[in-house]
Amino acid sequence: MDSKVIKRIVAVDDSNVVLKTLKNVLDKEEYELHAFTNGTRALEYLEQKDKMPDLIILDIEMPIMSGYDVLKRIKTIVHLKRVPVIFLTSHNEKQQVVQAVTDGVKDYVVKPIDKEVLLKRVHSLLYD
């Protein structure tokens, strides 16, 4: 019997297409994905200690709360401070990447999502 521990991932993106893509990619690897279309709902979930994720994937550009806003809030929640965050965005300008890393993001994935790249980065943050 496989004793592999299922890793919990929270993904936040205002695009249902992107969330569906993430679900299809991550489900094949047996990750437990919890998807949210806005930062407010995701934070309500994340603030519950019993819902502790192993990884958070955040879109940068979302209405109401940007990925930067959600990240800033995550960094104030004690039990989430050490949870790695990947930014998912359609922008790859150097300034935005530098800002993301400065703000505490562990990795940065550019849309459209390359499944192999995403899985390598997720695996790296969860197991390396």
GROMACS .gro file of C-alpha atoms in nm:
model
  128
    1MET     CA    1   0.000   0.000   0.000
    2ASP     CA    2   0.130   0.346  -0.093
    3SER     CA    3   0.182   0.560   0.214
    4LYS     CA    4   0.240   0.877   0.014
    5VAL     CA    5   0.099   1.182   0.193
    6ILE     CA    6  -0.134   1.384  -0.027
    7LYS     CA    7  -0.021   1.747  -0.044
    8ARG     CA    8  -0.285   2.021  -0.019
    9ILE     CA    9  -0.260   2.306  -0.270
   10VAL     CA   10  -0.471   2.621  -0.272
   11ALA     CA   11  -0.504   2.797  -0.608
   12VAL     CA   12  -0.655   3.142  -0.658
   13ASP     CA   13  -0.734   3.271  -1.006
   14ASP     CA   14  -1.030   3.467  -1.140
   15SER     CA   15  -1.032   3.249  -1.453
   16ASN     CA   16  -1.228   2.927  -1.430
   17VAL     CA   17  -1.038   2.803  -1.736
   18VAL     CA   18  -0.706   2.842  -1.553
   19LEU     CA   19  -0.844   2.676  -1.240
   20LYS     CA   20  -0.973   2.385  -1.448
   21THR     CA   21  -0.631   2.350  -1.613
   22LEU     CA   22  -0.463   2.348  -1.272
   23LYS     CA   23  -0.709   2.088  -1.149
   24ASN     CA   24  -0.648   1.863  -1.450
   25VAL     CA   25  -0.270   1.889  -1.414
   26LEU     CA   26  -0.249   1.855  -1.036
   27ASP     CA   27  -0.516   1.585  -0.995
   28LYS     CA   28  -0.309   1.354  -1.214
   29GLU     CA   29  -0.030   1.388  -0.961
   30GLU     CA   30  -0.268   1.321  -0.673
   31TYR     CA   31  -0.244   1.664  -0.517
   32GLU     CA   32  -0.547   1.784  -0.324
   33LEU     CA   33  -0.646   2.109  -0.495
   34HIS     CA   34  -0.873   2.371  -0.340
   35ALA     CA   35  -0.956   2.634  -0.602
   36PHE     CA   36  -1.095   2.985  -0.548
   37THR     CA   37  -1.193   3.255  -0.795
   38ASN     CA   38  -1.106   3.545  -0.564
   39GLY     CA   39  -0.867   3.632  -0.287
   40THR     CA   40  -1.133   3.708  -0.028
   41ARG     CA   41  -1.283   3.359  -0.042
   42ALA     CA   42  -0.939   3.200  -0.046
   43LEU     CA   43  -0.831   3.394   0.263
   44GLU     CA   44  -1.147   3.290   0.449
   45TYR     CA   45  -1.048   2.930   0.380
   46LEU     CA   46  -0.677   2.981   0.455
   47GLU     CA   47  -0.739   3.148   0.790
   48GLN     CA   48  -0.869   2.816   0.924
   49LYS     CA   49  -0.574   2.634   1.080
   50ASP     CA   50  -0.721   2.295   0.997
   51LYS     CA   51  -0.711   2.388   0.626
   52MET     CA   52  -0.335   2.439   0.625
   53PRO     CA   53  -0.202   2.412   0.268
   54ASP     CA   54   0.139   2.286   0.165
   55LEU     CA   55   0.152   2.531  -0.127
   56ILE     CA   56  -0.041   2.833  -0.256
   57ILE     CA   57  -0.069   2.932  -0.623
   58LEU     CA   58  -0.183   3.293  -0.681
   59ASP     CA   59  -0.281   3.480  -0.993
   60ILE     CA   60  -0.144   3.835  -0.978
   61GLU     CA   61  -0.417   4.022  -1.163
   62MET     CA   62  -0.756   3.965  -1.003
   63PRO     CA   63  -1.044   4.199  -0.927
   64ILE     CA   64  -1.105   4.312  -0.566
   65MET     CA   65  -0.774   4.173  -0.432
   66SER     CA   66  -0.464   4.132  -0.646
   67GLY     CA   67  -0.224   3.846  -0.588
   68TYR     CA   68   0.007   4.097  -0.418
   69ASP     CA   69  -0.275   4.193  -0.177
   70VAL     CA   70  -0.348   3.828  -0.098
   71LEU     CA   71   0.024   3.757  -0.049
   72LYS     CA   72   0.058   4.052   0.188
   73ARG     CA   73  -0.232   3.919   0.394
   74ILE     CA   74  -0.096   3.563   0.393
   75LYS     CA   75   0.233   3.691   0.534
   76THR     CA   76   0.044   3.833   0.838
   77ILE     CA   77  -0.122   3.500   0.924
   78VAL     CA   78   0.111   3.315   1.159
   79HIS     CA   79   0.039   2.959   1.044
   80LEU     CA   80   0.079   3.057   0.675
   81LYS     CA   81   0.405   3.254   0.691
   82ARG     CA   82   0.620   2.957   0.586
   83VAL     CA   83   0.387   2.820   0.318
   84PRO     CA   84   0.552   2.862  -0.024
   85VAL     CA   85   0.368   3.074  -0.280
   86ILE     CA   86   0.390   3.055  -0.658
   87PHE     CA   87   0.269   3.354  -0.859
   88LEU     CA   88   0.084   3.264  -1.177
   89THR     CA   89   0.061   3.545  -1.430
   90SER     CA   90   0.060   3.642  -1.794
   91HIS     CA   91   0.339   3.895  -1.728
   92ASN     CA   92   0.706   3.810  -1.730
   93GLU     CA   93   0.866   4.152  -1.706
   94LYS     CA   94   1.183   4.153  -1.497
   95GLN     CA   95   1.053   4.427  -1.264
   96GLN     CA   96   0.743   4.225  -1.174
   97VAL     CA   97   0.944   3.908  -1.112
   98VAL     CA   98   1.188   4.098  -0.889
   99GLN     CA   99   0.898   4.257  -0.696
  100ALA     CA  100   0.732   3.919  -0.648
  101VAL     CA  101   1.049   3.760  -0.510
  102THR     CA  102   1.111   4.063  -0.289
  103ASP     CA  103   0.759   4.024  -0.149
  104GLY     CA  104   0.823   3.661  -0.059
  105VAL     CA  105   0.707   3.455  -0.356
  106LYS     CA  106   0.907   3.133  -0.395
  107ASP     CA  107   0.844   3.087  -0.767
  108TYR     CA  108   0.682   3.247  -1.069
  109VAL     CA  109   0.496   3.068  -1.351
  110VAL     CA  110   0.395   3.249  -1.669
  111LYS     CA  111   0.065   3.181  -1.848
  112PRO     CA  112  -0.026   3.004  -2.061
  113ILE     CA  113   0.058   2.724  -1.825
  114ASP     CA  114   0.323   2.481  -1.939
  115LYS     CA  115   0.217   2.165  -1.754
  116GLU     CA  116   0.568   2.022  -1.728
  117VAL     CA  117   0.715   2.347  -1.592
  118LEU     CA  118   0.432   2.387  -1.342
  119LEU     CA  119   0.468   2.032  -1.212
  120LYS     CA  120   0.846   2.063  -1.178
  121ARG     CA  121   0.811   2.386  -0.979
  122VAL     CA  122   0.535   2.250  -0.759
  123HIS     CA  123   0.731   1.932  -0.691
  124SER     CA  124   1.045   2.132  -0.618
  125LEU     CA  125   0.870   2.345  -0.355
  126LEU     CA  126   0.692   2.051  -0.195
  127TYR     CA  127   0.964   1.786  -0.189
  128ASP     CA  128   1.310   1.936  -0.238
   0.00000   0.00000   0.00000
